[in-house]
PDB file of C-alpha atoms in Angstrom:
ATOM      1  CA  MET A   1     -79.482 -13.879 -78.839  1.00 52.00           C
ATOM      2  CA  THR A   2     -77.960 -17.385 -79.133  1.00 85.00           C
ATOM      3  CA  THR A   3     -75.966 -19.434 -76.575  1.00 89.00           C
ATOM      4  CA  ARG A   4     -74.316 -22.758 -77.996  1.00 92.00           C
ATOM      5  CA  ILE A   5     -72.566 -25.252 -75.914  1.00 94.00           C
ATOM      6  CA  GLY A   6     -70.413 -28.144 -77.165  1.00 96.00           C
ATOM      7  CA  VAL A   7     -68.487 -30.899 -75.356  1.00 97.00           C
ATOM      8  CA  GLY A   8     -65.774 -33.143 -76.798  1.00 97.00           C
ATOM      9  CA  HIS A   9     -63.300 -35.540 -75.362  1.00 97.00           C
ATOM     10  CA  SER A  10     -60.275 -37.614 -76.533  1.00 97.00           C
ATOM     11  CA  THR A  11     -58.059 -40.392 -75.208  1.00 97.00           C
ATOM     12  CA  ARG A  12     -55.222 -39.908 -77.571  1.00 97.00           C
ATOM     13  CA  GLN A  13     -51.718 -40.120 -75.929  1.00 97.00           C
ATOM     14  CA  ASP A  14     -50.304 -37.427 -78.044  1.00 98.00           C
ATOM     15  CA  SER A  15     -51.207 -34.185 -76.126  1.00 98.00           C
ATOM     16  CA  ARG A  16     -51.417 -31.832 -78.893  1.00 98.00           C
ATOM     17  CA  LYS A  17     -53.358 -34.135 -81.144  1.00 98.00           C
ATOM     18  CA  ALA A  18     -55.701 -34.940 -78.180  1.00 98.00           C
ATOM     19  CA  GLY A  19     -56.420 -31.264 -77.544  1.00 98.00           C
ATOM     20  CA  ALA A  20     -57.233 -30.673 -81.259  1.00 98.00           C
ATOM     21  CA  GLU A  21     -59.556 -33.872 -81.425  1.00 98.00           C
ATOM     22  CA  ALA A  22     -61.628 -33.046 -78.349  1.00 98.00           C
ATOM     23  CA  SER A  23     -61.862 -29.334 -79.492  1.00 97.00           C
ATOM     24  CA  GLN A  24     -63.013 -30.263 -82.901  1.00 97.00           C
ATOM     25  CA  ARG A  25     -65.659 -32.505 -81.409  1.00 96.00           C
ATOM     26  CA  ALA A  26     -66.753 -29.823 -79.065  1.00 96.00           C
ATOM     27  CA  MET A  27     -66.987 -27.230 -81.995  1.00 94.00           C
ATOM     28  CA  THR A  28     -69.058 -29.774 -84.102  1.00 95.00           C
ATOM     29  CA  MET A  29     -71.599 -30.176 -81.349  1.00 94.00           C
ATOM     30  CA  ALA A  30     -71.725 -26.336 -81.038  1.00 92.00           C
ATOM     31  CA  ASP A  31     -72.792 -26.216 -84.731  1.00 91.00           C
ATOM     32  CA  GLY A  32     -69.282 -24.623 -85.608  1.00 88.00           C
ATOM     33  CA  ALA A  33     -69.755 -21.605 -83.432  1.00 88.00           C
ATOM     34  CA  ASP A  34     -66.558 -19.861 -82.127  1.00 88.00           C
ATOM     35  CA  PRO A  35     -66.213 -20.317 -78.373  1.00 93.00           C
ATOM     36  CA  ASP A  36     -65.886 -17.411 -76.069  1.00 93.00           C
ATOM     37  CA  LEU A  37     -65.060 -19.662 -73.128  1.00 95.00           C
ATOM     38  CA  VAL A  38     -63.267 -23.066 -73.139  1.00 97.00           C
ATOM     39  CA  LEU A  39     -63.195 -25.297 -69.969  1.00 96.00           C
ATOM     40  CA  LEU A  40     -60.341 -27.768 -70.363  1.00 98.00           C
ATOM     41  CA  PHE A  41     -59.621 -30.827 -68.115  1.00 97.00           C
ATOM     42  CA  SER A  42     -57.180 -33.712 -68.459  1.00 97.00           C
ATOM     43  CA  THR A  43     -55.338 -36.293 -66.575  1.00 96.00           C
ATOM     44  CA  ALA A  44     -51.687 -35.724 -65.475  1.00 95.00           C
ATOM     45  CA  LYS A  45     -50.605 -38.039 -68.218  1.00 96.00           C
ATOM     46  CA  HIS A  46     -50.674 -35.131 -70.636  1.00 97.00           C
ATOM     47  CA  ASP A  47     -48.222 -32.334 -71.235  1.00 97.00           C
ATOM     48  CA  PRO A  48     -50.057 -29.139 -70.298  1.00 97.00           C
ATOM     49  CA  LYS A  49     -48.485 -26.819 -72.845  1.00 98.00           C
ATOM     50  CA  ALA A  50     -48.932 -29.227 -75.736  1.00 98.00           C
ATOM     51  CA  LEU A  51     -52.499 -29.865 -74.841  1.00 98.00           C
ATOM     52  CA  ARG A  52     -53.266 -26.138 -74.693  1.00 98.00           C
ATOM     53  CA  ASP A  53     -51.586 -25.753 -78.068  1.00 98.00           C
ATOM     54  CA  GLY A  54     -53.713 -28.357 -79.498  1.00 98.00           C
ATOM     55  CA  VAL A  55     -56.808 -26.622 -78.326  1.00 98.00           C
ATOM     56  CA  ARG A  56     -55.601 -23.350 -79.616  1.00 97.00           C
ATOM     57  CA  GLN A  57     -55.058 -25.015 -83.032  1.00 97.00           C
ATOM     58  CA  ILE A  58     -58.853 -25.393 -83.248  1.00 97.00           C
ATOM     59  CA  VAL A  59     -60.178 -22.331 -81.332  1.00 96.00           C
ATOM     60  CA  GLY A  60     -57.618 -19.679 -82.260  1.00 95.00           C
ATOM     61  CA  LYS A  61     -56.328 -17.071 -79.720  1.00 94.00           C
ATOM     62  CA  GLY A  62     -59.500 -15.373 -78.749  1.00 91.00           C
ATOM     63  CA  PRO A  63     -61.369 -17.600 -76.308  1.00 94.00           C
ATOM     64  CA  LEU A  64     -60.542 -17.775 -72.652  1.00 95.00           C
ATOM     65  CA  ILE A  65     -59.291 -21.183 -71.542  1.00 97.00           C
ATOM     66  CA  ILE A  66     -59.599 -22.176 -67.949  1.00 96.00           C
ATOM     67  CA  GLY A  67     -59.338 -25.593 -66.183  1.00 96.00           C
ATOM     68  CA  GLY A  68     -56.825 -28.084 -65.003  1.00 96.00           C
ATOM     69  CA  TYR A  69     -55.965 -31.614 -64.265  1.00 96.00           C
ATOM     70  CA  ALA A  70     -58.641 -34.095 -63.181  1.00 94.00           C
ATOM     71  CA  VAL A  71     -58.709 -37.812 -62.326  1.00 94.00           C
ATOM     72  CA  GLY A  72     -61.052 -38.556 -65.415  1.00 93.00           C
ATOM     73  CA  ILE A  73     -63.572 -37.340 -67.563  1.00 93.00           C
ATOM     74  CA  ILE A  74     -67.470 -37.699 -67.687  1.00 92.00           C
ATOM     75  CA  THR A  75     -69.595 -36.325 -70.623  1.00 90.00           C
ATOM     76  CA  HIS A  76     -73.204 -37.244 -71.750  1.00 88.00           C
ATOM     77  CA  ASP A  77     -71.878 -40.262 -73.501  1.00 89.00           C
ATOM     78  CA  PHE A  78     -68.414 -40.993 -72.178  1.00 92.00           C
ATOM     79  CA  LEU A  79     -66.878 -41.951 -68.797  1.00 94.00           C
ATOM     80  CA  SER A  80     -63.250 -42.953 -68.173  1.00 93.00           C
ATOM     81  CA  TYR A  81     -60.573 -42.215 -65.708  1.00 91.00           C
ATOM     82  CA  ASP A  82     -56.813 -42.727 -64.885  1.00 87.00           C
ATOM     83  CA  GLY A  83     -55.753 -43.034 -68.445  1.00 93.00           C
ATOM     84  CA  THR A  84     -55.047 -40.304 -71.201  1.00 96.00           C
ATOM     85  CA  GLU A  85     -58.553 -38.639 -71.104  1.00 96.00           C
ATOM     86  CA  ILE A  86     -59.096 -35.016 -71.767  1.00 96.00           C
ATOM     87  CA  GLY A  87     -62.446 -33.131 -72.037  1.00 97.00           C
ATOM     88  CA  VAL A  88     -63.408 -29.641 -73.247  1.00 97.00           C
ATOM     89  CA  LEU A  89     -66.494 -27.743 -73.044  1.00 96.00           C
ATOM     90  CA  PHE A  90     -67.116 -24.742 -75.559  1.00 95.00           C
ATOM     91  CA  LEU A  91     -69.438 -21.853 -74.552  1.00 93.00           C
ATOM     92  CA  SER A  92     -70.410 -19.511 -77.364  1.00 91.00           C
ATOM     93  CA  SER A  93     -72.858 -16.804 -76.378  1.00 86.00           C
ATOM     94  CA  GLU A  94     -73.966 -13.297 -77.406  1.00 82.00           C
ATOM     95  CA  THR A  95     -75.298 -12.552 -73.878  1.00 82.00           C
ATOM     96  CA  ILE A  96     -73.032 -14.407 -71.461  1.00 81.00           C
ATOM     97  CA  GLN A  97     -69.671 -12.787 -70.529  1.00 81.00           C
ATOM     98  CA  SER A  98     -66.939 -14.412 -68.400  1.00 85.00           C
ATOM     99  CA  GLN A  99     -64.165 -12.819 -66.451  1.00 88.00           C
ATOM    100  CA  ALA A 100     -61.470 -14.868 -64.788  1.00 93.00           C
ATOM    101  CA  PHE A 101     -59.574 -14.353 -61.669  1.00 93.00           C
ATOM    102  CA  VAL A 102     -56.535 -16.070 -60.160  1.00 96.00           C
ATOM    103  CA  ALA A 103     -54.537 -16.250 -56.927  1.00 96.00           C
ATOM    104  CA  THR A 104     -51.186 -17.859 -57.032  1.00 95.00           C
ATOM    105  CA  ASP A 105     -48.823 -19.563 -54.540  1.00 96.00           C
ATOM    106  CA  ILE A 106     -51.721 -20.968 -52.497  1.00 96.00           C
ATOM    107  CA  ALA A 107     -49.554 -23.625 -50.761  1.00 95.00           C
ATOM    108  CA  ASP A 108     -49.657 -23.244 -47.059  1.00 93.00           C
ATOM    109  CA  ARG A 109     -51.461 -19.789 -47.403  1.00 95.00           C
ATOM    110  CA  GLU A 110     -54.838 -20.855 -48.477  1.00 97.00           C
ATOM    111  CA  LYS A 111     -56.729 -18.307 -46.413  1.00 96.00           C
ATOM    112  CA  ALA A 112     -54.606 -15.480 -47.809  1.00 96.00           C
ATOM    113  CA  ALA A 113     -54.948 -16.723 -51.326  1.00 96.00           C
ATOM    114  CA  GLY A 114     -58.814 -16.768 -50.744  1.00 95.00           C
ATOM    115  CA  GLN A 115     -58.724 -13.144 -49.575  1.00 96.00           C
ATOM    116  CA  GLU A 116     -56.694 -12.322 -52.757  1.00 95.00           C
ATOM    117  CA  LEU A 117     -59.057 -14.243 -55.136  1.00 94.00           C
ATOM    118  CA  SER A 118     -62.248 -12.642 -53.633  1.00 91.00           C
ATOM    119  CA  GLN A 119     -60.849  -9.026 -53.708  1.00 91.00           C
ATOM    120  CA  LYS A 120     -60.248  -9.587 -57.516  1.00 92.00           C
ATOM    121  CA  LEU A 121     -63.761 -11.107 -57.873  1.00 87.00           C
ATOM    122  CA  MET A 122     -65.491  -8.329 -56.069  1.00 85.00           C
ATOM    123  CA  GLY A 123     -64.087  -6.027 -58.567  1.00 80.00           C
ATOM    124  CA  ALA A 124     -66.614  -7.440 -61.069  1.00 75.00           C
ATOM    125  CA  ASN A 125     -69.432  -6.808 -58.731  1.00 78.00           C
ATOM    126  CA  PRO A 126     -71.177 -10.203 -58.742  1.00 76.00           C
ATOM    127  CA  THR A 127     -74.619 -10.626 -57.392  1.00 76.00           C
ATOM    128  CA  GLU A 128     -76.362 -13.788 -56.168  1.00 78.00           C
ATOM    129  CA  LYS A 129     -77.864 -14.127 -59.608  1.00 80.00           C
ATOM    130  CA  ASP A 130     -74.369 -14.564 -61.092  1.00 83.00           C
ATOM    131  CA  CYS A 131     -72.475 -17.869 -61.180  1.00 89.00           C
ATOM    132  CA  LEU A 132     -68.909 -18.666 -60.158  1.00 91.00           C
ATOM    133  CA  LEU A 133     -66.751 -21.602 -61.119  1.00 93.00           C
ATOM    134  CA  LEU A 134     -63.923 -22.096 -58.646  1.00 95.00           C
ATOM    135  CA  PHE A 135     -60.997 -24.509 -59.285  1.00 96.00           C
ATOM    136  CA  TYR A 136     -57.957 -24.825 -57.094  1.00 96.00           C
ATOM    137  CA  ASP A 137     -54.846 -27.018 -57.060  1.00 96.00           C
ATOM    138  CA  SER A 138     -55.457 -29.740 -54.358  1.00 95.00           C
ATOM    139  CA  ILE A 139     -51.931 -31.001 -54.255  1.00 92.00           C
ATOM    140  CA  ASN A 140     -49.132 -29.277 -52.337  1.00 92.00           C
ATOM    141  CA  PHE A 141     -45.777 -30.831 -53.237  1.00 86.00           C
ATOM    142  CA  THR A 142     -43.742 -27.690 -52.536  1.00 85.00           C
ATOM    143  CA  THR A 143     -41.756 -29.359 -49.700  1.00 84.00           C
ATOM    144  CA  GLY A 144     -41.089 -32.668 -51.499  1.00 82.00           C
ATOM    145  CA  ASP A 145     -43.841 -34.624 -49.579  1.00 85.00           C
ATOM    146  CA  VAL A 146     -47.288 -34.776 -50.916  1.00 87.00           C
ATOM    147  CA  ARG A 147     -49.801 -32.738 -48.756  1.00 90.00           C
ATOM    148  CA  LEU A 148     -53.134 -31.261 -49.514  1.00 92.00           C
ATOM    149  CA  ASN A 149     -54.056 -27.733 -49.962  1.00 95.00           C
ATOM    150  CA  ARG A 150     -57.262 -27.243 -47.934  1.00 94.00           C
ATOM    151  CA  ALA A 151     -60.541 -25.897 -49.233  1.00 95.00           C
ATOM    152  CA  THR A 152     -61.919 -24.736 -45.833  1.00 96.00           C
ATOM    153  CA  PRO A 153     -59.520 -21.803 -45.268  1.00 96.00           C
ATOM    154  CA  LEU A 154     -59.660 -20.919 -48.934  1.00 96.00           C
ATOM    155  CA  LEU A 155     -63.389 -20.431 -48.826  1.00 95.00           C
ATOM    156  CA  GLU A 156     -62.986 -18.766 -45.413  1.00 96.00           C
ATOM    157  CA  GLY A 157     -60.714 -16.300 -46.917  1.00 96.00           C
ATOM    158  CA  MET A 158     -62.986 -15.647 -49.754  1.00 94.00           C
ATOM    159  CA  GLY A 159     -66.096 -15.238 -47.377  1.00 93.00           C
ATOM    160  CA  GLU A 160     -64.442 -12.188 -45.753  1.00 92.00           C
ATOM    161  CA  ALA A 161     -64.959 -10.162 -48.791  1.00 87.00           C
ATOM    162  CA  ILE A 162     -67.952 -12.038 -50.467  1.00 88.00           C
ATOM    163  CA  LYS A 163     -71.039 -11.188 -48.307  1.00 82.00           C
ATOM    164  CA  THR A 164     -73.586 -12.589 -50.882  1.00 85.00           C
ATOM    165  CA  TRP A 165     -72.105 -15.488 -52.785  1.00 89.00           C
ATOM    166  CA  PRO A 166     -73.102 -16.016 -56.431  1.00 89.00           C
ATOM    167  CA  LYS A 167     -74.086 -19.556 -57.271  1.00 91.00           C
ATOM    168  CA  THR A 168     -70.825 -21.464 -56.869  1.00 93.00           C
ATOM    169  CA  ALA A 169     -69.511 -24.772 -58.073  1.00 94.00           C
ATOM    170  CA  GLY A 170     -66.042 -26.112 -58.553  1.00 93.00           C
ATOM    171  CA  LEU A 171     -63.479 -28.704 -57.567  1.00 92.00           C
ATOM    172  CA  GLY A 172     -60.061 -29.342 -56.125  1.00 94.00           C
ATOM    173  CA  MET A 173     -57.939 -30.433 -58.932  1.00 94.00           C
ATOM    174  CA  ILE A 174     -56.030 -33.680 -58.686  1.00 92.00           C
ATOM    175  CA  GLY A 175     -53.988 -35.199 -61.670  1.00 86.00           C
ATOM    176  CA  ASP A 176     -54.689 -38.816 -60.974  1.00 88.00           C
ATOM    177  CA  MET A 177     -55.358 -41.280 -58.328  1.00 88.00           C
ATOM    178  CA  GLN A 178     -51.607 -41.410 -57.424  1.00 89.00           C
ATOM    179  CA  LEU A 179     -51.750 -37.766 -56.447  1.00 89.00           C
ATOM    180  CA  SER A 180     -49.493 -36.463 -59.215  1.00 89.00           C
ATOM    181  CA  PRO A 181     -48.689 -32.847 -59.419  1.00 88.00           C
ATOM    182  CA  THR A 182     -51.292 -30.761 -61.040  1.00 93.00           C
ATOM    183  CA  HIS A 183     -51.416 -27.914 -63.724  1.00 96.00           C
ATOM    184  CA  GLN A 184     -54.079 -25.174 -64.414  1.00 97.00           C
ATOM    185  CA  TRP A 185     -54.910 -23.255 -67.336  1.00 97.00           C
ATOM    186  CA  LEU A 186     -55.779 -19.547 -67.427  1.00 96.00           C
ATOM    187  CA  GLY A 187     -55.805 -18.106 -70.907  1.00 95.00           C
ATOM    188  CA  ASP A 188     -52.513 -19.201 -72.294  1.00 95.00           C
ATOM    189  CA  GLN A 189     -50.740 -19.402 -68.929  1.00 96.00           C
ATOM    190  CA  VAL A 190     -49.818 -22.903 -67.437  1.00 97.00           C
ATOM    191  CA  LEU A 191     -49.811 -22.513 -63.672  1.00 97.00           C
ATOM    192  CA  GLN A 192     -49.466 -24.403 -60.419  1.00 96.00           C
ATOM    193  CA  GLN A 193     -50.391 -23.821 -56.879  1.00 96.00           C
ATOM    194  CA  SER A 194     -53.238 -21.721 -58.044  1.00 96.00           C
ATOM    195  CA  ALA A 195     -56.929 -20.990 -57.369  1.00 97.00           C
ATOM    196  CA  LEU A 196     -59.012 -19.960 -60.293  1.00 95.00           C
ATOM    197  CA  GLY A 197     -62.373 -18.319 -60.580  1.00 93.00           C
ATOM    198  CA  VAL A 198     -64.523 -17.524 -63.545  1.00 91.00           C
ATOM    199  CA  CYS A 199     -67.759 -15.531 -63.237  1.00 87.00           C
TER     200      CYS A 199
END
């Protein structure tokens, strides 16, 4: 029962080539194992669809892709931000299975979105021994002015259904230090104003 993890990054400006390069590096680190789960993060300087396509060029159609925009990338041997950085993490496992959940249109309805997300999550019957990665779009540009989507009501909404939380980590996604609009990936979907969970 083997679990392999690989991490890769790229600073190429061409989004498709950057996705392919980072994915190839991650696959090499994972000893060539086909990933089941791909975590993908990039700055807002990349085209989200082209970047996804570059990753798919290496991993094929099978793995679940989840992630979104971030200010920068930190790996075990690389740190950079506010440029054209992207980072990917591959997880290949015979024992770990992942399910993804999404709530959309979270702008100005964070608590309701949290309730929606937690109802989907509870369908997977998580326990306190499970793990949850939670990512949400921090930037609310729906009215033309930049505002922030708030984490507190999102988590309050989730807490109404989740009585015993799994081990949880995550982040509010932000495209760069200039508060550019963000994008999220879920499978082959490119989303905005969403909250994503993978358990």
